[in-house]
Amino acid sequence: MSTTLCQMMGFMLSTLGFAGCIAATGLDMWSTQDLYDNPVTSVFQYEGLWRSCVKQSSGLTECRPYYTILGLPAMLQAVRALMIVGIVLGAIGLLVSIFALKCIRIGNMDDSAKAKMTLTSGIMFIVSGVCAIAGVSVFANMLVTNFWMSAANMYSGMGGMVQTVQTRYTFGSALFVGWVAGGLDVIGGIIMCIACRGLAPEETHYKAVSYNASGHNVAYRTGGYKTSTIYDSKMKTKNEDEAQSHPSKYDYV
């Protein structure tokens, strides 16, 4: 798989995951009313992170926002914080990944800078997906706990002979959207990190070879590879002296 294709695949999966996180955070069906053994079927209730809604059999839906912050459960506020952090990190990672695409050239940006940006965006997408999955899982755990506590309290009156009517909530569609979106964010971030290795330029390493002269009196010049030894200079001086002490016959002409 080419680096460009790998990078584009990670970018598309991360973008879908980011959009899914936004959709899951804004949906109202995080918890829906459990209709099993419920004698009242004319009213259907469901709740989200920001408001609770009631749908009547006539088709009329009425939603009421949560007007308080301190009055909400601590787990609900923690889920809100996790989803918001995941969206913010996903937005930053999406912006960085757009400039890191190999098919987009901006100025004199080299491949090493794009590789670093791709790795950064991949890590942000992974953290964003983990935050989304953690937030949805915390809310699901809260639903399961409240569900079984409500089921235990339904048969508490009259020694279990009288069944009390109590609203129980189960998983809503927003939970599954959040799980899928977080998984896409994590997978897309991992693919972006893998694509970073293909974008990084390969470094060429040259093996240095050192040459050592056999003699101890070798003087190296910066201008080239020509060397001169003390022995050669002595031999040259000796030859000149001999030439002067033994004149040839042509010197007397």
Tab-separated table of N, CA, C and O in Angstrom, residues 126-227:
chain	number	residue	atom	x	y	z
A	126	ILE	N	-6.150	9.394	17.911
A	126	ILE	CA	-6.201	8.250	18.825
A	126	ILE	C	-6.707	8.682	20.196
A	126	ILE	O	-7.583	8.035	20.794
A	127	VAL	N	-6.180	9.786	20.707
A	127	VAL	CA	-6.620	10.279	22.021
A	127	VAL	C	-8.084	10.700	21.968
A	127	VAL	O	-8.852	10.463	22.912
A	128	SER	N	-8.495	11.314	20.856
A	128	SER	CA	-9.891	11.705	20.702
A	128	SER	C	-10.817	10.492	20.721
A	128	SER	O	-11.870	10.499	21.374
A	129	GLY	N	-10.435	9.438	20.002
A	129	GLY	CA	-11.245	8.223	20.005
A	129	GLY	C	-11.306	7.559	21.364
A	129	GLY	O	-12.355	7.041	21.780
A	130	VAL	N	-10.182	7.569	22.072
A	130	VAL	CA	-10.171	6.977	23.419
A	130	VAL	C	-11.091	7.758	24.359
A	130	VAL	O	-11.817	7.167	25.179
A	131	CYS	N	-11.087	9.084	24.247
A	131	CYS	CA	-11.979	9.900	25.081
A	131	CYS	C	-13.442	9.601	24.778
A	131	CYS	O	-14.269	9.499	25.699
A	132	ALA	N	-13.775	9.460	23.495
A	132	ALA	CA	-15.162	9.162	23.126
A	132	ALA	C	-15.585	7.786	23.634
A	132	ALA	O	-16.681	7.624	24.193
A	133	ILE	N	-14.732	6.795	23.450
A	133	ILE	CA	-15.070	5.449	23.920
A	133	ILE	C	-15.188	5.420	25.436
A	133	ILE	O	-16.094	4.779	25.998
A	134	ALA	N	-14.301	6.127	26.120
A	134	ALA	CA	-14.363	6.165	27.585
A	134	ALA	C	-15.636	6.848	28.066
A	134	ALA	O	-16.302	6.376	29.001
A	135	GLY	N	-16.015	7.962	27.429
A	135	GLY	CA	-17.228	8.656	27.837
A	135	GLY	C	-18.476	7.812	27.638
A	135	GLY	O	-19.343	7.733	28.521
A	136	VAL	N	-18.582	7.160	26.488
A	136	VAL	CA	-19.744	6.319	26.213
A	136	VAL	C	-19.779	5.114	27.157
A	136	VAL	O	-20.847	4.717	27.649
A	137	SER	N	-18.624	4.541	27.432
A	137	SER	CA	-18.572	3.376	28.321
A	137	SER	C	-18.950	3.744	29.755
A	137	SER	O	-19.629	2.972	30.444
A	138	VAL	N	-18.528	4.909	30.215
A	138	VAL	CA	-18.906	5.356	31.561
A	138	VAL	C	-20.414	5.541	31.656
A	138	VAL	O	-21.059	5.135	32.644
A	139	PHE	N	-21.012	6.146	30.643
A	139	PHE	CA	-22.463	6.337	30.651
A	139	PHE	C	-23.187	5.000	30.590
A	139	PHE	O	-24.222	4.813	31.254
A	140	ALA	N	-22.687	4.071	29.785
A	140	ALA	CA	-23.311	2.752	29.707
A	140	ALA	C	-23.219	2.016	31.039
A	140	ALA	O	-24.182	1.341	31.461
A	141	ASN	N	-22.090	2.130	31.714
A	141	ASN	CA	-21.956	1.501	33.024
A	141	ASN	C	-22.940	2.108	34.033
A	141	ASN	O	-23.528	1.388	34.864
A	142	MET	N	-23.147	3.407	33.948
A	142	MET	CA	-24.116	4.059	34.827
A	142	MET	C	-25.526	3.565	34.539
A	142	MET	O	-26.332	3.352	35.457
A	143	LEU	N	-25.855	3.353	33.273
A	143	LEU	CA	-27.171	2.846	32.914
A	143	LEU	C	-27.396	1.429	33.437
A	143	LEU	O	-28.476	1.102	33.952
A	144	VAL	N	-26.383	0.597	33.287
A	144	VAL	CA	-26.511	-0.791	33.753
A	144	VAL	C	-26.719	-0.827	35.265
A	144	VAL	O	-27.569	-1.572	35.781
A	145	THR	N	-25.963	-0.031	35.992
A	145	THR	CA	-26.105	0.003	37.451
A	145	THR	C	-27.502	0.470	37.868
A	145	THR	O	-28.161	-0.146	38.727
A	146	ASN	N	-27.975	1.549	37.252
A	146	ASN	CA	-29.308	2.058	37.592
A	146	ASN	C	-30.411	1.095	37.158
A	146	ASN	O	-31.456	1.005	37.822
A	147	PHE	N	-30.180	0.379	36.072
A	147	PHE	CA	-31.195	-0.561	35.591
A	147	PHE	C	-31.425	-1.680	36.597
A	147	PHE	O	-32.569	-2.000	36.936
A	148	TRP	N	-30.357	-2.274	37.069
A	148	TRP	CA	-30.524	-3.392	38.005
A	148	TRP	C	-30.968	-2.920	39.376
A	148	TRP	O	-31.674	-3.646	40.091
A	149	MET	N	-30.595	-1.718	39.759
A	149	MET	CA	-31.103	-1.182	41.014
A	149	MET	C	-32.604	-0.903	40.926
A	149	MET	O	-33.366	-1.161	41.873
A	150	SER	N	-33.058	-0.415	39.775
A	150	SER	CA	-34.487	-0.185	39.580
A	150	SER	C	-35.259	-1.494	39.523
A	150	SER	O	-36.375	-1.606	40.042
A	151	ALA	N	-34.644	-2.512	38.889
A	151	ALA	CA	-35.314	-3.812	38.832
A	151	ALA	C	-35.446	-4.435	40.213
A	151	ALA	O	-36.434	-5.115	40.513
A	152	ALA	N	-34.486	-4.206	41.087
A	152	ALA	CA	-34.571	-4.752	42.443
A	152	ALA	C	-35.611	-4.026	43.284
A	152	ALA	O	-36.260	-4.620	44.151
A	153	ASN	N	-35.794	-2.736	43.021
A	153	ASN	CA	-36.761	-1.958	43.799
A	153	ASN	C	-38.192	-2.143	43.317
A	153	ASN	O	-39.135	-1.755	44.018
A	154	MET	N	-38.382	-2.710	42.112
A	154	MET	CA	-39.735	-2.876	41.587
A	154	MET	C	-40.538	-3.889	42.400
A	154	MET	O	-41.757	-3.808	42.479
A	155	TYR	N	-39.861	-4.868	43.011
A	155	TYR	CA	-40.554	-5.919	43.746
A	155	TYR	C	-40.314	-5.799	45.249
A	155	TYR	O	-40.385	-6.783	45.988
A	156	SER	N	-40.008	-4.616	45.706
A	156	SER	CA	-39.716	-4.426	47.130
A	156	SER	C	-40.976	-4.277	47.982
A	156	SER	O	-40.944	-4.515	49.183
A	157	GLY	N	-42.101	-3.847	47.394
A	157	GLY	CA	-43.314	-3.615	48.185
A	157	GLY	C	-44.064	-4.895	48.498
A	157	GLY	O	-44.180	-5.804	47.670
A	158	MET	N	-44.590	-5.010	49.733
A	158	MET	CA	-45.431	-6.141	50.162
A	158	MET	C	-44.716	-7.476	50.015
A	158	MET	O	-45.312	-8.490	49.627
A	159	GLY	N	-43.446	-7.490	50.324
A	159	GLY	CA	-42.712	-8.750	50.267
A	159	GLY	C	-42.576	-9.307	48.880
A	159	GLY	O	-42.478	-10.525	48.696
A	160	GLY	N	-42.585	-8.449	47.893
A	160	GLY	CA	-42.416	-8.905	46.522
A	160	GLY	C	-43.705	-9.286	45.841
A	160	GLY	O	-43.694	-9.734	44.700
A	161	MET	N	-44.836	-9.133	46.493
A	161	MET	CA	-46.122	-9.509	45.907
A	161	MET	C	-46.705	-8.394	45.051
A	161	MET	O	-47.498	-8.650	44.150
A	162	VAL	N	-46.321	-7.144	45.359
A	162	VAL	CA	-46.855	-6.007	44.619
A	162	VAL	C	-45.734	-5.414	43.760
A	162	VAL	O	-44.659	-5.095	44.276
A	163	GLN	N	-45.996	-5.263	42.501
A	163	GLN	CA	-45.004	-4.696	41.583
A	163	GLN	C	-45.239	-3.195	41.460
A	163	GLN	O	-46.333	-2.755	41.094
A	164	THR	N	-44.236	-2.415	41.809
A	164	THR	CA	-44.334	-0.958	41.696
A	164	THR	C	-43.887	-0.511	40.318
A	164	THR	O	-42.971	-1.087	39.731
A	165	VAL	N	-44.565	0.519	39.809
A	165	VAL	CA	-44.241	1.059	38.491
A	165	VAL	C	-43.077	2.026	38.631
A	165	VAL	O	-43.172	3.021	39.347
A	166	GLN	N	-41.962	1.718	37.977
A	166	GLN	CA	-40.787	2.566	38.035
A	166	GLN	C	-40.135	2.581	36.666
A	166	GLN	O	-39.995	1.539	36.008
A	167	THR	N	-39.748	3.761	36.222
A	167	THR	CA	-39.169	3.917	34.892
A	167	THR	C	-37.738	3.412	34.888
A	167	THR	O	-36.919	3.820	35.713
A	168	ARG	N	-37.467	2.512	33.970
A	168	ARG	CA	-36.108	2.011	33.786
A	168	ARG	C	-35.614	2.417	32.399
A	168	ARG	O	-36.380	2.469	31.451
A	169	TYR	N	-34.310	2.661	32.324
A	169	TYR	CA	-33.714	3.122	31.075
A	169	TYR	C	-32.677	2.111	30.596
A	169	TYR	O	-31.982	1.466	31.401
A	170	THR	N	-32.594	1.994	29.282
A	170	THR	CA	-31.636	1.081	28.666
A	170	THR	C	-30.806	1.843	27.636
A	170	THR	O	-30.925	3.060	27.488
A	171	PHE	N	-29.964	1.124	26.897
A	171	PHE	CA	-29.050	1.762	25.961
A	171	PHE	C	-29.820	2.448	24.830
A	171	PHE	O	-30.747	1.877	24.245
A	172	GLY	N	-29.385	3.652	24.514
A	172	GLY	CA	-29.945	4.371	23.379
A	172	GLY	C	-29.047	4.277	22.160
A	172	GLY	O	-27.917	3.759	22.209
A	173	SER	N	-29.538	4.807	21.049
A	173	SER	CA	-28.785	4.717	19.794
A	173	SER	C	-27.519	5.561	19.825
A	173	SER	O	-26.542	5.249	19.128
A	174	ALA	N	-27.498	6.609	20.625
A	174	ALA	CA	-26.313	7.473	20.675
A	174	ALA	C	-25.100	6.742	21.238
A	174	ALA	O	-23.956	7.057	20.879
A	175	LEU	N	-25.322	5.777	22.114
A	175	LEU	CA	-24.201	5.014	22.668
A	175	LEU	C	-23.482	4.226	21.582
A	175	LEU	O	-22.245	4.209	21.523
A	176	PHE	N	-24.247	3.590	20.719
A	176	PHE	CA	-23.634	2.787	19.649
A	176	PHE	C	-22.940	3.698	18.624
A	176	PHE	O	-21.881	3.335	18.082
A	177	VAL	N	-23.528	4.858	18.362
A	177	VAL	CA	-22.871	5.818	17.466
A	177	VAL	C	-21.539	6.267	18.059
A	177	VAL	O	-20.519	6.380	17.364
A	178	GLY	N	-21.525	6.518	19.367
A	178	GLY	CA	-20.289	6.941	20.016
A	178	GLY	C	-19.222	5.866	20.010
A	178	GLY	O	-18.036	6.157	19.795
A	179	TRP	N	-19.615	4.617	20.233
A	179	TRP	CA	-18.636	3.521	20.205
A	179	TRP	C	-18.027	3.365	18.809
A	179	TRP	O	-16.807	3.224	18.675
A	180	VAL	N	-18.877	3.379	17.800
A	180	VAL	CA	-18.379	3.226	16.429
A	180	VAL	C	-17.494	4.413	16.046
A	180	VAL	O	-16.419	4.242	15.438
A	181	ALA	N	-17.911	5.613	16.408
A	181	ALA	CA	-17.123	6.803	16.069
A	181	ALA	C	-15.769	6.789	16.765
A	181	ALA	O	-14.736	7.118	16.160
A	182	GLY	N	-15.736	6.405	18.040
A	182	GLY	CA	-14.456	6.311	18.738
A	182	GLY	C	-13.538	5.267	18.134
A	182	GLY	O	-12.326	5.480	18.014
A	183	GLY	N	-14.117	4.128	17.723
A	183	GLY	CA	-13.301	3.105	17.071
A	183	GLY	C	-12.730	3.572	15.750
A	183	GLY	O	-11.564	3.303	15.428
A	184	LEU	N	-13.526	4.299	14.952
A	184	LEU	CA	-13.023	4.833	13.688
A	184	LEU	C	-11.918	5.854	13.922
A	184	LEU	O	-10.933	5.892	13.169
A	185	ASP	N	-12.067	6.657	14.961
A	185	ASP	CA	-11.009	7.625	15.280
A	185	ASP	C	-9.700	6.925	15.640
A	185	ASP	O	-8.624	7.330	15.190
A	186	VAL	N	-9.793	5.883	16.445
A	186	VAL	CA	-8.580	5.163	16.854
A	186	VAL	C	-7.930	4.471	15.660
A	186	VAL	O	-6.704	4.550	15.462
A	187	ILE	N	-8.727	3.799	14.837
A	187	ILE	CA	-8.178	3.098	13.672
A	187	ILE	C	-7.564	4.090	12.688
A	187	ILE	O	-6.463	3.875	12.157
A	188	GLY	N	-8.275	5.195	12.435
A	188	GLY	CA	-7.729	6.206	11.535
A	188	GLY	C	-6.450	6.826	12.063
A	188	GLY	O	-5.509	7.082	11.302
A	189	GLY	N	-6.376	7.061	13.368
A	189	GLY	CA	-5.146	7.596	13.945
A	189	GLY	C	-3.978	6.632	13.835
A	189	GLY	O	-2.840	7.046	13.568
A	190	ILE	N	-4.236	5.353	14.020
A	190	ILE	CA	-3.165	4.356	13.885
A	190	ILE	C	-2.657	4.308	12.442
A	190	ILE	O	-1.443	4.237	12.186
A	191	ILE	N	-3.579	4.368	11.483
A	191	ILE	CA	-3.163	4.355	10.079
A	191	ILE	C	-2.362	5.613	9.746
A	191	ILE	O	-1.376	5.558	8.991
A	192	MET	N	-2.740	6.747	10.312
A	192	MET	CA	-1.969	7.973	10.082
A	192	MET	C	-0.557	7.861	10.654
A	192	MET	O	0.412	8.317	10.040
A	193	CYS	N	-0.433	7.236	11.810
A	193	CYS	CA	0.899	7.045	12.388
A	193	CYS	C	1.743	6.096	11.545
A	193	CYS	O	2.959	6.279	11.424
A	194	ILE	N	1.099	5.089	10.953
A	194	ILE	CA	1.832	4.174	10.070
A	194	ILE	C	2.273	4.907	8.800
A	194	ILE	O	3.386	4.704	8.299
A	195	ALA	N	1.407	5.763	8.268
A	195	ALA	CA	1.766	6.524	7.062
A	195	ALA	C	2.905	7.501	7.317
A	195	ALA	O	3.596	7.904	6.379
A	196	CYS	N	3.099	7.879	8.559
A	196	CYS	CA	4.192	8.807	8.883
A	196	CYS	C	5.553	8.210	8.539
A	196	CYS	O	6.455	8.930	8.121
A	197	ARG	N	5.700	6.915	8.691
A	197	ARG	CA	6.993	6.281	8.392
A	197	ARG	C	7.325	6.353	6.910
A	197	ARG	O	8.492	6.480	6.534
A	198	GLY	N	6.309	6.287	6.056
A	198	GLY	CA	6.566	6.381	4.623
A	198	GLY	C	6.841	7.788	4.154
A	198	GLY	O	7.496	7.984	3.127
A	199	LEU	N	6.348	8.785	4.894
A	199	LEU	CA	6.593	10.177	4.501
A	199	LEU	C	7.955	10.673	4.924
A	199	LEU	O	8.495	11.596	4.317
A	200	ALA	N	8.513	10.099	5.981
A	200	ALA	CA	9.813	10.555	6.476
A	200	ALA	C	10.895	10.216	5.465
A	200	ALA	O	10.972	9.088	4.977
A	201	PRO	N	11.760	11.159	5.088
A	201	PRO	CA	12.831	10.879	4.123
A	201	PRO	C	13.863	9.930	4.714
A	201	PRO	O	14.185	9.990	5.901
A	202	GLU	N	14.360	9.046	3.851
A	202	GLU	CA	15.354	8.087	4.304
A	202	GLU	C	16.710	8.765	4.413
A	202	GLU	O	17.154	9.459	3.498
A	203	GLU	N	17.359	8.542	5.523
A	203	GLU	CA	18.682	9.114	5.756
A	203	GLU	C	19.754	8.176	5.210
A	203	GLU	O	19.748	6.985	5.484
A	204	THR	N	20.664	8.729	4.393
A	204	THR	CA	21.760	7.952	3.799
A	204	THR	C	22.984	8.038	4.695
A	204	THR	O	23.451	9.130	5.004
A	205	HIS	N	23.461	6.900	5.093
A	205	HIS	CA	24.631	6.838	5.969
A	205	HIS	C	25.844	6.388	5.160
A	205	HIS	O	25.792	5.371	4.457
A	206	TYR	N	26.932	7.131	5.218
A	206	TYR	CA	28.171	6.796	4.533
A	206	TYR	C	29.182	6.307	5.556
A	206	TYR	O	29.375	6.933	6.592
A	207	LYS	N	29.821	5.218	5.204
A	207	LYS	CA	30.846	4.662	6.088
A	207	LYS	C	32.167	5.401	5.869
A	207	LYS	O	32.685	5.441	4.757
A	208	ALA	N	32.679	5.991	6.908
A	208	ALA	CA	33.935	6.732	6.815
A	208	ALA	C	35.119	5.781	6.849
A	208	ALA	O	35.154	4.854	7.652
A	209	VAL	N	36.083	6.008	5.922
A	209	VAL	CA	37.284	5.183	5.837
A	209	VAL	C	38.485	6.075	6.099
A	209	VAL	O	38.663	7.098	5.431
A	210	SER	N	39.298	5.708	7.046
A	210	SER	CA	40.489	6.499	7.377
A	210	SER	C	41.730	5.786	6.865
A	210	SER	O	41.839	4.565	6.938
A	211	TYR	N	42.652	6.556	6.324
A	211	TYR	CA	43.900	6.025	5.790
A	211	TYR	C	45.038	6.494	6.686
A	211	TYR	O	45.180	7.684	6.948
A	212	ASN	N	45.858	5.580	7.092
A	212	ASN	CA	47.005	5.885	7.946
A	212	ASN	C	48.286	5.632	7.171
A	212	ASN	O	48.451	4.581	6.548
A	213	ALA	N	49.179	6.599	7.187
A	213	ALA	CA	50.465	6.452	6.500
A	213	ALA	C	51.391	5.563	7.309
A	213	ALA	O	51.345	5.542	8.538
A	214	SER	N	52.255	4.840	6.595
A	214	SER	CA	53.170	3.928	7.281
A	214	SER	C	54.315	4.677	7.952
A	214	SER	O	54.867	4.236	8.942
A	215	GLY	N	54.716	5.799	7.382
A	215	GLY	CA	55.827	6.549	7.953
A	215	GLY	C	55.371	7.517	9.022
A	215	GLY	O	54.214	7.934	9.063
A	216	HIS	N	56.298	7.903	9.877
A	216	HIS	CA	55.988	8.838	10.952
A	216	HIS	C	56.250	10.286	10.568
A	216	HIS	O	55.847	11.192	11.290
A	217	ASN	N	56.972	10.489	9.479
A	217	ASN	CA	57.358	11.844	9.096
A	217	ASN	C	56.617	12.304	7.850
A	217	ASN	O	57.194	12.827	6.914
A	218	VAL	N	55.342	12.022	7.809
A	218	VAL	CA	54.522	12.379	6.662
A	218	VAL	C	53.771	13.663	6.981
A	218	VAL	O	53.122	13.755	8.017
A	219	ALA	N	53.908	14.637	6.110
A	219	ALA	CA	53.216	15.914	6.297
A	219	ALA	C	52.151	16.045	5.220
A	219	ALA	O	52.448	15.928	4.035
A	220	TYR	N	50.903	16.254	5.597
A	220	TYR	CA	49.777	16.354	4.664
A	220	TYR	C	49.505	17.811	4.360
A	220	TYR	O	49.529	18.661	5.241
A	221	ARG	N	49.223	18.077	3.113
A	221	ARG	CA	48.885	19.413	2.683
A	221	ARG	C	47.383	19.492	2.395
A	221	ARG	O	46.780	18.530	1.962
A	222	THR	N	46.827	20.649	2.658
A	222	THR	CA	45.397	20.837	2.447
A	222	THR	C	45.037	20.968	0.981
A	222	THR	O	43.884	20.827	0.607
A	223	GLY	N	45.983	21.242	0.144
A	223	GLY	CA	45.675	21.470	-1.262
A	223	GLY	C	45.468	20.202	-2.042
A	223	GLY	O	44.882	20.212	-3.105
A	224	GLY	N	45.941	19.073	-1.602
A	224	GLY	CA	45.787	17.852	-2.369
A	224	GLY	C	46.322	16.682	-1.597
A	224	GLY	O	46.440	16.707	-0.376
A	225	TYR	N	46.655	15.646	-2.369
A	225	TYR	CA	47.116	14.408	-1.766
A	225	TYR	C	48.623	14.225	-1.880
A	225	TYR	O	49.139	13.149	-1.637
A	226	LYS	N	49.337	15.274	-2.312
A	226	LYS	CA	50.779	15.168	-2.469
A	226	LYS	C	51.450	15.210	-1.113
A	226	LYS	O	51.155	16.056	-0.275
A	227	THR	N	52.345	14.302	-0.859
A	227	THR	CA	53.046	14.202	0.420
A	227	THR	C	54.539	14.367	0.199
A	227	THR	O	55.077	14.052	-0.865
